[in-house]
Amino acid sequence: MQMKRIYFIRHAEAQSGNGSDFERTLSYAGELCAIKLGEKLRSLGLAPDLIITSSAIRALHTALIIANALDATKRVASLRELYDIGLWDLAKFVRSLDDIRFFECSVNVEKYNAVGLSSEKHRDANAENSAFKSTKIPASISENNAISCNNVEISSTDVVQNFNAAGAECVFIVGHNPTIGGICSLLGEKEIDKFPPCSICGLEFDIHKFSDITDHSGRMVMLQRP
């Protein structure tokens, strides 16, 4: 039987501030933690077929750092819906992955202020983790179950690749608490009481389709907290 693995990741620590919560950037400590997590996942040989992230800056930046470490920057899908999604809607989204296609669109991600590292000294020491300038980020979900580009002007040549999530065996989902921690308890074999920033929980399911996932059916294959 085909196995499906989903790694749920909470974004790394963000800066505090009085501005928009959606636009909060990672703190220096958060950047370091995301880099370390990416290096850890690379050392384990993990190769995600698809990385789905909230489009909030702190989540998107975390996802890009990890994707870069895993040579998976062209497999990132950014969804506004994951920013404030509730637990039951996230569970419904996971079970609907068989029916969703993700389109990669050419977008200048530097306009999000979510690429590169805030510390010039650290960037120089970790140059491989700042190579996000050519990363292509999709946008949000449309009525026909396809992830399409919105809020940007694109031409037909901008759509360079699409992903059918149904064929994915390993998916990363980067989001926010309490939902991202709660989904691990809902779908996993045991309750997770704490899920601080930059935590990751990997669940493995003995299923052929994402729609076959049931509550508490996931075998925990990884749980790492900073």
PDB file of N, CA, C and O in Angstrom, residues 128-205:
ATOM      1  N   GLU A 128      24.299  30.152   0.922  1.00  0.00           N
ATOM      2  CA  GLU A 128      23.409  29.236   0.237  1.00  0.00           C
ATOM      3  C   GLU A 128      21.971  29.394   0.682  1.00  0.00           C
ATOM      4  O   GLU A 128      21.054  28.959   0.003  1.00  0.00           O
ATOM      5  N   ASN A 129      21.741  30.048   1.816  1.00  0.00           N
ATOM      6  CA  ASN A 129      20.380  30.207   2.314  1.00  0.00           C
ATOM      7  C   ASN A 129      19.770  31.552   1.945  1.00  0.00           C
ATOM      8  O   ASN A 129      18.714  31.897   2.455  1.00  0.00           O
ATOM      9  N   SER A 130      20.434  32.314   1.054  1.00  0.00           N
ATOM     10  CA  SER A 130      19.874  33.601   0.642  1.00  0.00           C
ATOM     11  C   SER A 130      19.575  33.623  -0.847  1.00  0.00           C
ATOM     12  O   SER A 130      19.327  34.667  -1.410  1.00  0.00           O
ATOM     13  N   ALA A 131      19.612  32.474  -1.481  1.00  0.00           N
ATOM     14  CA  ALA A 131      19.433  32.409  -2.941  1.00  0.00           C
ATOM     15  C   ALA A 131      17.970  32.250  -3.304  1.00  0.00           C
ATOM     16  O   ALA A 131      17.567  31.298  -3.945  1.00  0.00           O
ATOM     17  N   PHE A 132      17.155  33.227  -2.886  1.00  0.00           N
ATOM     18  CA  PHE A 132      15.730  33.119  -3.137  1.00  0.00           C
ATOM     19  C   PHE A 132      15.249  34.075  -4.229  1.00  0.00           C
ATOM     20  O   PHE A 132      14.069  34.150  -4.502  1.00  0.00           O
ATOM     21  N   LYS A 133      16.163  34.810  -4.861  1.00  0.00           N
ATOM     22  CA  LYS A 133      15.728  35.870  -5.765  1.00  0.00           C
ATOM     23  C   LYS A 133      14.937  35.349  -6.951  1.00  0.00           C
ATOM     24  O   LYS A 133      14.103  36.056  -7.507  1.00  0.00           O
ATOM     25  N   SER A 134      15.220  34.125  -7.374  1.00  0.00           N
ATOM     26  CA  SER A 134      14.519  33.589  -8.542  1.00  0.00           C
ATOM     27  C   SER A 134      13.416  32.609  -8.164  1.00  0.00           C
ATOM     28  O   SER A 134      12.842  31.964  -9.014  1.00  0.00           O
ATOM     29  N   THR A 135      13.124  32.514  -6.865  1.00  0.00           N
ATOM     30  CA  THR A 135      12.077  31.604  -6.423  1.00  0.00           C
ATOM     31  C   THR A 135      10.731  32.017  -7.008  1.00  0.00           C
ATOM     32  O   THR A 135      10.397  33.188  -7.051  1.00  0.00           O
ATOM     33  N   LYS A 136       9.961  31.049  -7.439  1.00  0.00           N
ATOM     34  CA  LYS A 136       8.643  31.315  -8.016  1.00  0.00           C
ATOM     35  C   LYS A 136       7.575  30.847  -7.042  1.00  0.00           C
ATOM     36  O   LYS A 136       7.568  29.714  -6.622  1.00  0.00           O
ATOM     37  N   ILE A 137       6.685  31.734  -6.692  1.00  0.00           N
ATOM     38  CA  ILE A 137       5.689  31.465  -5.661  1.00  0.00           C
ATOM     39  C   ILE A 137       4.291  31.521  -6.253  1.00  0.00           C
ATOM     40  O   ILE A 137       3.928  32.492  -6.912  1.00  0.00           O
ATOM     41  N   PRO A 138       3.479  30.480  -6.064  1.00  0.00           N
ATOM     42  CA  PRO A 138       2.086  30.550  -6.493  1.00  0.00           C
ATOM     43  C   PRO A 138       1.261  31.400  -5.538  1.00  0.00           C
ATOM     44  O   PRO A 138       1.744  31.846  -4.519  1.00  0.00           O
ATOM     45  N   ALA A 139       0.005  31.582  -5.879  1.00  0.00           N
ATOM     46  CA  ALA A 139      -0.845  32.387  -5.027  1.00  0.00           C
ATOM     47  C   ALA A 139      -2.007  31.581  -4.507  1.00  0.00           C
ATOM     48  O   ALA A 139      -1.804  30.534  -3.939  1.00  0.00           O
ATOM     49  N   SER A 140      -3.260  32.018  -4.707  1.00  0.00           N
ATOM     50  CA  SER A 140      -4.295  31.392  -3.914  1.00  0.00           C
ATOM     51  C   SER A 140      -5.228  30.487  -4.692  1.00  0.00           C
ATOM     52  O   SER A 140      -5.141  30.352  -5.883  1.00  0.00           O
ATOM     53  N   ILE A 141      -6.155  29.853  -3.949  1.00  0.00           N
ATOM     54  CA  ILE A 141      -6.972  28.781  -4.515  1.00  0.00           C
ATOM     55  C   ILE A 141      -8.200  29.348  -5.227  1.00  0.00           C
ATOM     56  O   ILE A 141      -8.804  30.302  -4.760  1.00  0.00           O
ATOM     57  N   SER A 142      -8.524  28.772  -6.356  1.00  0.00           N
ATOM     58  CA  SER A 142      -9.649  29.248  -7.151  1.00  0.00           C
ATOM     59  C   SER A 142     -10.812  28.277  -7.078  1.00  0.00           C
ATOM     60  O   SER A 142     -10.722  27.225  -6.460  1.00  0.00           O
ATOM     61  N   GLU A 143     -11.909  28.626  -7.738  1.00  0.00           N
ATOM     62  CA  GLU A 143     -13.123  27.829  -7.617  1.00  0.00           C
ATOM     63  C   GLU A 143     -13.016  26.455  -8.268  1.00  0.00           C
ATOM     64  O   GLU A 143     -13.756  25.555  -7.920  1.00  0.00           O
ATOM     65  N   ASN A 144     -12.091  26.299  -9.215  1.00  0.00           N
ATOM     66  CA  ASN A 144     -12.004  25.009  -9.911  1.00  0.00           C
ATOM     67  C   ASN A 144     -10.927  24.105  -9.328  1.00  0.00           C
ATOM     68  O   ASN A 144     -10.345  23.286 -10.010  1.00  0.00           O
ATOM     69  N   ASN A 145     -10.646  24.281  -8.033  1.00  0.00           N
ATOM     70  CA  ASN A 145      -9.673  23.454  -7.330  1.00  0.00           C
ATOM     71  C   ASN A 145      -8.283  23.528  -7.951  1.00  0.00           C
ATOM     72  O   ASN A 145      -7.545  22.557  -7.961  1.00  0.00           O
ATOM     73  N   ALA A 146      -7.928  24.700  -8.432  1.00  0.00           N
ATOM     74  CA  ALA A 146      -6.581  24.922  -8.948  1.00  0.00           C
ATOM     75  C   ALA A 146      -5.989  26.140  -8.258  1.00  0.00           C
ATOM     76  O   ALA A 146      -6.680  27.129  -8.038  1.00  0.00           O
ATOM     77  N   ILE A 147      -4.734  26.043  -7.889  1.00  0.00           N
ATOM     78  CA  ILE A 147      -4.057  27.174  -7.285  1.00  0.00           C
ATOM     79  C   ILE A 147      -3.583  28.077  -8.408  1.00  0.00           C
ATOM     80  O   ILE A 147      -2.787  27.686  -9.239  1.00  0.00           O
ATOM     81  N   SER A 148      -4.088  29.295  -8.457  1.00  0.00           N
ATOM     82  CA  SER A 148      -3.770  30.197  -9.555  1.00  0.00           C
ATOM     83  C   SER A 148      -3.120  31.464  -9.022  1.00  0.00           C
ATOM     84  O   SER A 148      -3.174  31.765  -7.840  1.00  0.00           O
ATOM     85  N   CYS A 149      -2.500  32.209  -9.920  1.00  0.00           N
ATOM     86  CA  CYS A 149      -1.849  33.454  -9.529  1.00  0.00           C
ATOM     87  C   CYS A 149      -2.872  34.585  -9.487  1.00  0.00           C
ATOM     88  O   CYS A 149      -3.627  34.771 -10.420  1.00  0.00           O
ATOM     89  N   ASN A 150      -2.862  35.344  -8.404  1.00  0.00           N
ATOM     90  CA  ASN A 150      -3.720  36.517  -8.351  1.00  0.00           C
ATOM     91  C   ASN A 150      -2.914  37.687  -7.787  1.00  0.00           C
ATOM     92  O   ASN A 150      -1.822  37.517  -7.264  1.00  0.00           O
ATOM     93  N   ASN A 151      -3.458  38.879  -7.939  1.00  0.00           N
ATOM     94  CA  ASN A 151      -2.817  40.097  -7.466  1.00  0.00           C
ATOM     95  C   ASN A 151      -1.488  40.378  -8.158  1.00  0.00           C
ATOM     96  O   ASN A 151      -0.713  41.199  -7.701  1.00  0.00           O
ATOM     97  N   VAL A 152      -1.183  39.685  -9.230  1.00  0.00           N
ATOM     98  CA  VAL A 152       0.008  39.969 -10.025  1.00  0.00           C
ATOM     99  C   VAL A 152      -0.370  39.838 -11.495  1.00  0.00           C
ATOM    100  O   VAL A 152      -1.280  39.094 -11.846  1.00  0.00           O
ATOM    101  N   GLU A 153       0.298  40.598 -12.347  1.00  0.00           N
ATOM    102  CA  GLU A 153       0.060  40.500 -13.769  1.00  0.00           C
ATOM    103  C   GLU A 153       0.993  39.447 -14.352  1.00  0.00           C
ATOM    104  O   GLU A 153       2.202  39.538 -14.212  1.00  0.00           O
ATOM    105  N   ILE A 154       0.425  38.437 -15.002  1.00  0.00           N
ATOM    106  CA  ILE A 154       1.233  37.369 -15.564  1.00  0.00           C
ATOM    107  C   ILE A 154       0.790  37.107 -16.994  1.00  0.00           C
ATOM    108  O   ILE A 154      -0.300  37.493 -17.401  1.00  0.00           O
ATOM    109  N   SER A 155       1.645  36.472 -17.740  1.00  0.00           N
ATOM    110  CA  SER A 155       1.299  36.033 -19.083  1.00  0.00           C
ATOM    111  C   SER A 155       1.316  34.517 -19.099  1.00  0.00           C
ATOM    112  O   SER A 155       1.695  33.871 -18.117  1.00  0.00           O
ATOM    113  N   SER A 156       0.927  33.933 -20.230  1.00  0.00           N
ATOM    114  CA  SER A 156       0.881  32.474 -20.309  1.00  0.00           C
ATOM    115  C   SER A 156       2.258  31.856 -20.121  1.00  0.00           C
ATOM    116  O   SER A 156       2.375  30.713 -19.693  1.00  0.00           O
ATOM    117  N   THR A 157       3.305  32.620 -20.410  1.00  0.00           N
ATOM    118  CA  THR A 157       4.659  32.083 -20.265  1.00  0.00           C
ATOM    119  C   THR A 157       5.109  32.049 -18.817  1.00  0.00           C
ATOM    120  O   THR A 157       6.115  31.432 -18.494  1.00  0.00           O
ATOM    121  N   ASP A 158       4.371  32.734 -17.927  1.00  0.00           N
ATOM    122  CA  ASP A 158       4.767  32.769 -16.524  1.00  0.00           C
ATOM    123  C   ASP A 158       4.443  31.469 -15.806  1.00  0.00           C
ATOM    124  O   ASP A 158       5.026  31.158 -14.782  1.00  0.00           O
ATOM    125  N   VAL A 159       3.457  30.719 -16.285  1.00  0.00           N
ATOM    126  CA  VAL A 159       3.105  29.454 -15.656  1.00  0.00           C
ATOM    127  C   VAL A 159       4.052  28.395 -16.190  1.00  0.00           C
ATOM    128  O   VAL A 159       3.945  27.961 -17.323  1.00  0.00           O
ATOM    129  N   VAL A 160       5.003  28.009 -15.360  1.00  0.00           N
ATOM    130  CA  VAL A 160       6.080  27.149 -15.831  1.00  0.00           C
ATOM    131  C   VAL A 160       5.945  25.708 -15.382  1.00  0.00           C
ATOM    132  O   VAL A 160       6.569  24.821 -15.922  1.00  0.00           O
ATOM    133  N   GLN A 161       5.147  25.462 -14.377  1.00  0.00           N
ATOM    134  CA  GLN A 161       5.024  24.093 -13.879  1.00  0.00           C
ATOM    135  C   GLN A 161       3.757  23.974 -13.046  1.00  0.00           C
ATOM    136  O   GLN A 161       3.292  24.951 -12.476  1.00  0.00           O
ATOM    137  N   ASN A 162       3.188  22.792 -13.002  1.00  0.00           N
ATOM    138  CA  ASN A 162       2.057  22.587 -12.106  1.00  0.00           C
ATOM    139  C   ASN A 162       2.234  21.262 -11.388  1.00  0.00           C
ATOM    140  O   ASN A 162       2.903  20.359 -11.872  1.00  0.00           O
ATOM    141  N   PHE A 163       1.650  21.187 -10.211  1.00  0.00           N
ATOM    142  CA  PHE A 163       1.779  20.013  -9.359  1.00  0.00           C
ATOM    143  C   PHE A 163       0.405  19.423  -9.096  1.00  0.00           C
ATOM    144  O   PHE A 163      -0.513  20.129  -8.710  1.00  0.00           O
ATOM    145  N   ASN A 164       0.282  18.148  -9.316  1.00  0.00           N
ATOM    146  CA  ASN A 164      -0.929  17.433  -8.937  1.00  0.00           C
ATOM    147  C   ASN A 164      -0.654  16.796  -7.583  1.00  0.00           C
ATOM    148  O   ASN A 164       0.098  15.839  -7.468  1.00  0.00           O
ATOM    149  N   ALA A 165      -1.240  17.364  -6.543  1.00  0.00           N
ATOM    150  CA  ALA A 165      -0.936  16.914  -5.194  1.00  0.00           C
ATOM    151  C   ALA A 165      -1.289  15.452  -4.964  1.00  0.00           C
ATOM    152  O   ALA A 165      -0.730  14.806  -4.074  1.00  0.00           O
ATOM    153  N   ALA A 166      -2.205  14.921  -5.749  1.00  0.00           N
ATOM    154  CA  ALA A 166      -2.604  13.525  -5.563  1.00  0.00           C
ATOM    155  C   ALA A 166      -1.430  12.576  -5.735  1.00  0.00           C
ATOM    156  O   ALA A 166      -1.380  11.514  -5.118  1.00  0.00           O
ATOM    157  N   GLY A 167      -0.460  12.947  -6.564  1.00  0.00           N
ATOM    158  CA  GLY A 167       0.689  12.084  -6.791  1.00  0.00           C
ATOM    159  C   GLY A 167       1.805  12.272  -5.780  1.00  0.00           C
ATOM    160  O   GLY A 167       2.808  11.556  -5.831  1.00  0.00           O
ATOM    161  N   ALA A 168       1.648  13.222  -4.869  1.00  0.00           N
ATOM    162  CA  ALA A 168       2.686  13.494  -3.882  1.00  0.00           C
ATOM    163  C   ALA A 168       2.673  12.444  -2.768  1.00  0.00           C
ATOM    164  O   ALA A 168       1.611  12.037  -2.302  1.00  0.00           O
ATOM    165  N   GLU A 169       3.833  12.022  -2.374  1.00  0.00           N
ATOM    166  CA  GLU A 169       3.956  11.087  -1.251  1.00  0.00           C
ATOM    167  C   GLU A 169       4.437  11.790   0.012  1.00  0.00           C
ATOM    168  O   GLU A 169       4.185  11.316   1.118  1.00  0.00           O
ATOM    169  N   CYS A 170       5.140  12.913  -0.149  1.00  0.00           N
ATOM    170  CA  CYS A 170       5.663  13.659   0.997  1.00  0.00           C
ATOM    171  C   CYS A 170       5.328  15.129   0.824  1.00  0.00           C
ATOM    172  O   CYS A 170       5.779  15.772  -0.121  1.00  0.00           O
ATOM    173  N   VAL A 171       4.514  15.663   1.738  1.00  0.00           N
ATOM    174  CA  VAL A 171       4.057  17.046   1.673  1.00  0.00           C
ATOM    175  C   VAL A 171       4.418  17.761   2.968  1.00  0.00           C
ATOM    176  O   VAL A 171       4.242  17.209   4.062  1.00  0.00           O
ATOM    177  N   PHE A 172       4.949  18.969   2.858  1.00  0.00           N
ATOM    178  CA  PHE A 172       5.178  19.839   4.006  1.00  0.00           C
ATOM    179  C   PHE A 172       4.057  20.870   4.031  1.00  0.00           C
ATOM    180  O   PHE A 172       3.682  21.414   2.990  1.00  0.00           O
ATOM    181  N   ILE A 173       3.530  21.168   5.222  1.00  0.00           N
ATOM    182  CA  ILE A 173       2.559  22.240   5.390  1.00  0.00           C
ATOM    183  C   ILE A 173       3.069  23.169   6.478  1.00  0.00           C
ATOM    184  O   ILE A 173       3.287  22.747   7.617  1.00  0.00           O
ATOM    185  N   VAL A 174       3.294  24.435   6.124  1.00  0.00           N
ATOM    186  CA  VAL A 174       3.839  25.429   7.057  1.00  0.00           C
ATOM    187  C   VAL A 174       2.728  26.399   7.427  1.00  0.00           C
ATOM    188  O   VAL A 174       2.117  27.029   6.548  1.00  0.00           O
ATOM    189  N   GLY A 175       2.446  26.520   8.717  1.00  0.00           N
ATOM    190  CA  GLY A 175       1.342  27.372   9.135  1.00  0.00           C
ATOM    191  C   GLY A 175       1.519  27.928  10.528  1.00  0.00           C
ATOM    192  O   GLY A 175       2.640  28.117  11.012  1.00  0.00           O
ATOM    193  N   HIS A 176       0.389  28.164  11.181  1.00  0.00           N
ATOM    194  CA  HIS A 176       0.354  28.916  12.431  1.00  0.00           C
ATOM    195  C   HIS A 176      -0.342  28.124  13.534  1.00  0.00           C
ATOM    196  O   HIS A 176      -1.221  27.304  13.269  1.00  0.00           O
ATOM    197  N   ASN A 177       0.052  28.414  14.766  1.00  0.00           N
ATOM    198  CA  ASN A 177      -0.667  27.871  15.911  1.00  0.00           C
ATOM    199  C   ASN A 177      -1.894  28.744  16.193  1.00  0.00           C
ATOM    200  O   ASN A 177      -1.891  29.930  15.836  1.00  0.00           O
ATOM    201  N   PRO A 178      -2.915  28.157  16.855  1.00  0.00           N
ATOM    202  CA  PRO A 178      -2.964  26.795  17.407  1.00  0.00           C
ATOM    203  C   PRO A 178      -3.340  25.710  16.400  1.00  0.00           C
ATOM    204  O   PRO A 178      -3.248  24.537  16.695  1.00  0.00           O
ATOM    205  N   THR A 179      -3.713  26.120  15.184  1.00  0.00           N
ATOM    206  CA  THR A 179      -4.207  25.136  14.217  1.00  0.00           C
ATOM    207  C   THR A 179      -3.150  24.134  13.799  1.00  0.00           C
ATOM    208  O   THR A 179      -3.415  22.928  13.718  1.00  0.00           O
ATOM    209  N   ILE A 180      -1.936  24.602  13.544  1.00  0.00           N
ATOM    210  CA  ILE A 180      -0.910  23.710  13.022  1.00  0.00           C
ATOM    211  C   ILE A 180      -0.486  22.680  14.070  1.00  0.00           C
ATOM    212  O   ILE A 180      -0.124  21.551  13.746  1.00  0.00           O
ATOM    213  N   GLY A 181      -0.534  23.054  15.347  1.00  0.00           N
ATOM    214  CA  GLY A 181      -0.273  22.078  16.397  1.00  0.00           C
ATOM    215  C   GLY A 181      -1.468  21.170  16.630  1.00  0.00           C
ATOM    216  O   GLY A 181      -1.321  19.970  16.860  1.00  0.00           O
ATOM    217  N   GLY A 182      -2.656  21.753  16.530  1.00  0.00           N
ATOM    218  CA  GLY A 182      -3.867  20.972  16.751  1.00  0.00           C
ATOM    219  C   GLY A 182      -4.081  19.890  15.722  1.00  0.00           C
ATOM    220  O   GLY A 182      -4.574  18.800  16.047  1.00  0.00           O
ATOM    221  N   ILE A 183      -3.691  20.145  14.463  1.00  0.00           N
ATOM    222  CA  ILE A 183      -3.889  19.142  13.414  1.00  0.00           C
ATOM    223  C   ILE A 183      -3.020  17.915  13.654  1.00  0.00           C
ATOM    224  O   ILE A 183      -3.397  16.786  13.311  1.00  0.00           O
ATOM    225  N   CYS A 184      -1.867  18.116  14.286  1.00  0.00           N
ATOM    226  CA  CYS A 184      -0.984  16.979  14.607  1.00  0.00           C
ATOM    227  C   CYS A 184      -1.648  16.071  15.639  1.00  0.00           C
ATOM    228  O   CYS A 184      -1.550  14.842  15.547  1.00  0.00           O
ATOM    229  N   SER A 185      -2.329  16.679  16.611  1.00  0.00           N
ATOM    230  CA  SER A 185      -3.032  15.890  17.617  1.00  0.00           C
ATOM    231  C   SER A 185      -4.272  15.234  17.030  1.00  0.00           C
ATOM    232  O   SER A 185      -4.619  14.100  17.381  1.00  0.00           O
ATOM    233  N   LEU A 186      -4.940  15.928  16.123  1.00  0.00           N
ATOM    234  CA  LEU A 186      -6.171  15.394  15.535  1.00  0.00           C
ATOM    235  C   LEU A 186      -5.889  14.206  14.614  1.00  0.00           C
ATOM    236  O   LEU A 186      -6.576  13.183  14.677  1.00  0.00           O
ATOM    237  N   LEU A 187      -4.870  14.314  13.782  1.00  0.00           N
ATOM    238  CA  LEU A 187      -4.588  13.264  12.813  1.00  0.00           C
ATOM    239  C   LEU A 187      -3.563  12.254  13.307  1.00  0.00           C
ATOM    240  O   LEU A 187      -3.472  11.150  12.774  1.00  0.00           O
ATOM    241  N   GLY A 188      -2.793  12.625  14.327  1.00  0.00           N
ATOM    242  CA  GLY A 188      -1.739  11.751  14.825  1.00  0.00           C
ATOM    243  C   GLY A 188      -2.216  10.774  15.875  1.00  0.00           C
ATOM    244  O   GLY A 188      -3.353  10.815  16.333  1.00  0.00           O
ATOM    245  N   GLU A 189      -1.288   9.913  16.273  1.00  0.00           N
ATOM    246  CA  GLU A 189      -1.620   8.842  17.205  1.00  0.00           C
ATOM    247  C   GLU A 189      -1.641   9.289  18.656  1.00  0.00           C
ATOM    248  O   GLU A 189      -2.120   8.558  19.524  1.00  0.00           O
ATOM    249  N   LYS A 190      -1.125  10.485  18.944  1.00  0.00           N
ATOM    250  CA  LYS A 190      -1.133  10.952  20.322  1.00  0.00           C
ATOM    251  C   LYS A 190      -1.235  12.466  20.380  1.00  0.00           C
ATOM    252  O   LYS A 190      -0.962  13.168  19.403  1.00  0.00           O
ATOM    253  N   GLU A 191      -1.633  12.951  21.544  1.00  0.00           N
ATOM    254  CA  GLU A 191      -1.807  14.382  21.769  1.00  0.00           C
ATOM    255  C   GLU A 191      -0.441  15.062  21.862  1.00  0.00           C
ATOM    256  O   GLU A 191       0.495  14.539  22.459  1.00  0.00           O
ATOM    257  N   ILE A 192      -0.356  16.245  21.280  1.00  0.00           N
ATOM    258  CA  ILE A 192       0.849  17.066  21.388  1.00  0.00           C
ATOM    259  C   ILE A 192       0.472  18.314  22.167  1.00  0.00           C
ATOM    260  O   ILE A 192      -0.354  19.118  21.716  1.00  0.00           O
ATOM    261  N   ASP A 193       1.054  18.475  23.340  1.00  0.00           N
ATOM    262  CA  ASP A 193       0.626  19.561  24.216  1.00  0.00           C
ATOM    263  C   ASP A 193       1.286  20.894  23.893  1.00  0.00           C
ATOM    264  O   ASP A 193       0.673  21.943  24.061  1.00  0.00           O
ATOM    265  N   LYS A 194       2.521  20.873  23.417  1.00  0.00           N
ATOM    266  CA  LYS A 194       3.223  22.114  23.107  1.00  0.00           C
ATOM    267  C   LYS A 194       3.797  22.042  21.699  1.00  0.00           C
ATOM    268  O   LYS A 194       4.376  21.041  21.315  1.00  0.00           O
ATOM    269  N   PHE A 195       3.645  23.153  20.963  1.00  0.00           N
ATOM    270  CA  PHE A 195       4.152  23.198  19.595  1.00  0.00           C
ATOM    271  C   PHE A 195       4.692  24.603  19.337  1.00  0.00           C
ATOM    272  O   PHE A 195       4.074  25.409  18.649  1.00  0.00           O
ATOM    273  N   PRO A 196       5.868  24.907  19.904  1.00  0.00           N
ATOM    274  CA  PRO A 196       6.426  26.259  19.794  1.00  0.00           C
ATOM    275  C   PRO A 196       6.881  26.577  18.376  1.00  0.00           C
ATOM    276  O   PRO A 196       6.914  25.701  17.501  1.00  0.00           O
ATOM    277  N   PRO A 197       7.222  27.846  18.096  1.00  0.00           N
ATOM    278  CA  PRO A 197       7.692  28.217  16.761  1.00  0.00           C
ATOM    279  C   PRO A 197       8.843  27.340  16.284  1.00  0.00           C
ATOM    280  O   PRO A 197       9.710  26.956  17.060  1.00  0.00           O
ATOM    281  N   CYS A 198       8.823  27.010  15.012  1.00  0.00           N
ATOM    282  CA  CYS A 198       9.834  26.195  14.330  1.00  0.00           C
ATOM    283  C   CYS A 198       9.780  24.722  14.739  1.00  0.00           C
ATOM    284  O   CYS A 198      10.741  23.989  14.506  1.00  0.00           O
ATOM    285  N   SER A 199       8.659  24.300  15.309  1.00  0.00           N
ATOM    286  CA  SER A 199       8.467  22.871  15.594  1.00  0.00           C
ATOM    287  C   SER A 199       8.015  22.160  14.326  1.00  0.00           C
ATOM    288  O   SER A 199       7.423  22.767  13.431  1.00  0.00           O
ATOM    289  N   ILE A 200       8.276  20.851  14.274  1.00  0.00           N
ATOM    290  CA  ILE A 200       7.853  20.045  13.133  1.00  0.00           C
ATOM    291  C   ILE A 200       7.351  18.697  13.627  1.00  0.00           C
ATOM    292  O   ILE A 200       7.929  18.101  14.535  1.00  0.00           O
ATOM    293  N   CYS A 201       6.256  18.249  13.057  1.00  0.00           N
ATOM    294  CA  CYS A 201       5.691  16.935  13.372  1.00  0.00           C
ATOM    295  C   CYS A 201       5.425  16.214  12.063  1.00  0.00           C
ATOM    296  O   CYS A 201       4.695  16.719  11.206  1.00  0.00           O
ATOM    297  N   GLY A 202       6.022  15.041  11.910  1.00  0.00           N
ATOM    298  CA  GLY A 202       5.813  14.240  10.714  1.00  0.00           C
ATOM    299  C   GLY A 202       4.888  13.074  10.988  1.00  0.00           C
ATOM    300  O   GLY A 202       5.097  12.320  11.943  1.00  0.00           O
ATOM    301  N   LEU A 203       3.856  12.925  10.174  1.00  0.00           N
ATOM    302  CA  LEU A 203       2.900  11.830  10.312  1.00  0.00           C
ATOM    303  C   LEU A 203       2.894  10.987   9.049  1.00  0.00           C
ATOM    304  O   LEU A 203       2.893  11.522   7.935  1.00  0.00           O
ATOM    305  N   GLU A 204       2.885   9.682   9.228  1.00  0.00           N
ATOM    306  CA  GLU A 204       2.854   8.749   8.102  1.00  0.00           C
ATOM    307  C   GLU A 204       1.535   7.999   8.106  1.00  0.00           C
ATOM    308  O   GLU A 204       1.088   7.513   9.148  1.00  0.00           O
ATOM    309  N   PHE A 205       0.925   7.909   6.943  1.00  0.00           N
ATOM    310  CA  PHE A 205      -0.396   7.287   6.823  1.00  0.00           C
ATOM    311  C   PHE A 205      -0.330   6.112   5.853  1.00  0.00           C
ATOM    312  O   PHE A 205       0.213   6.234   4.754  1.00  0.00           O
TER     313      PHE A 205
END
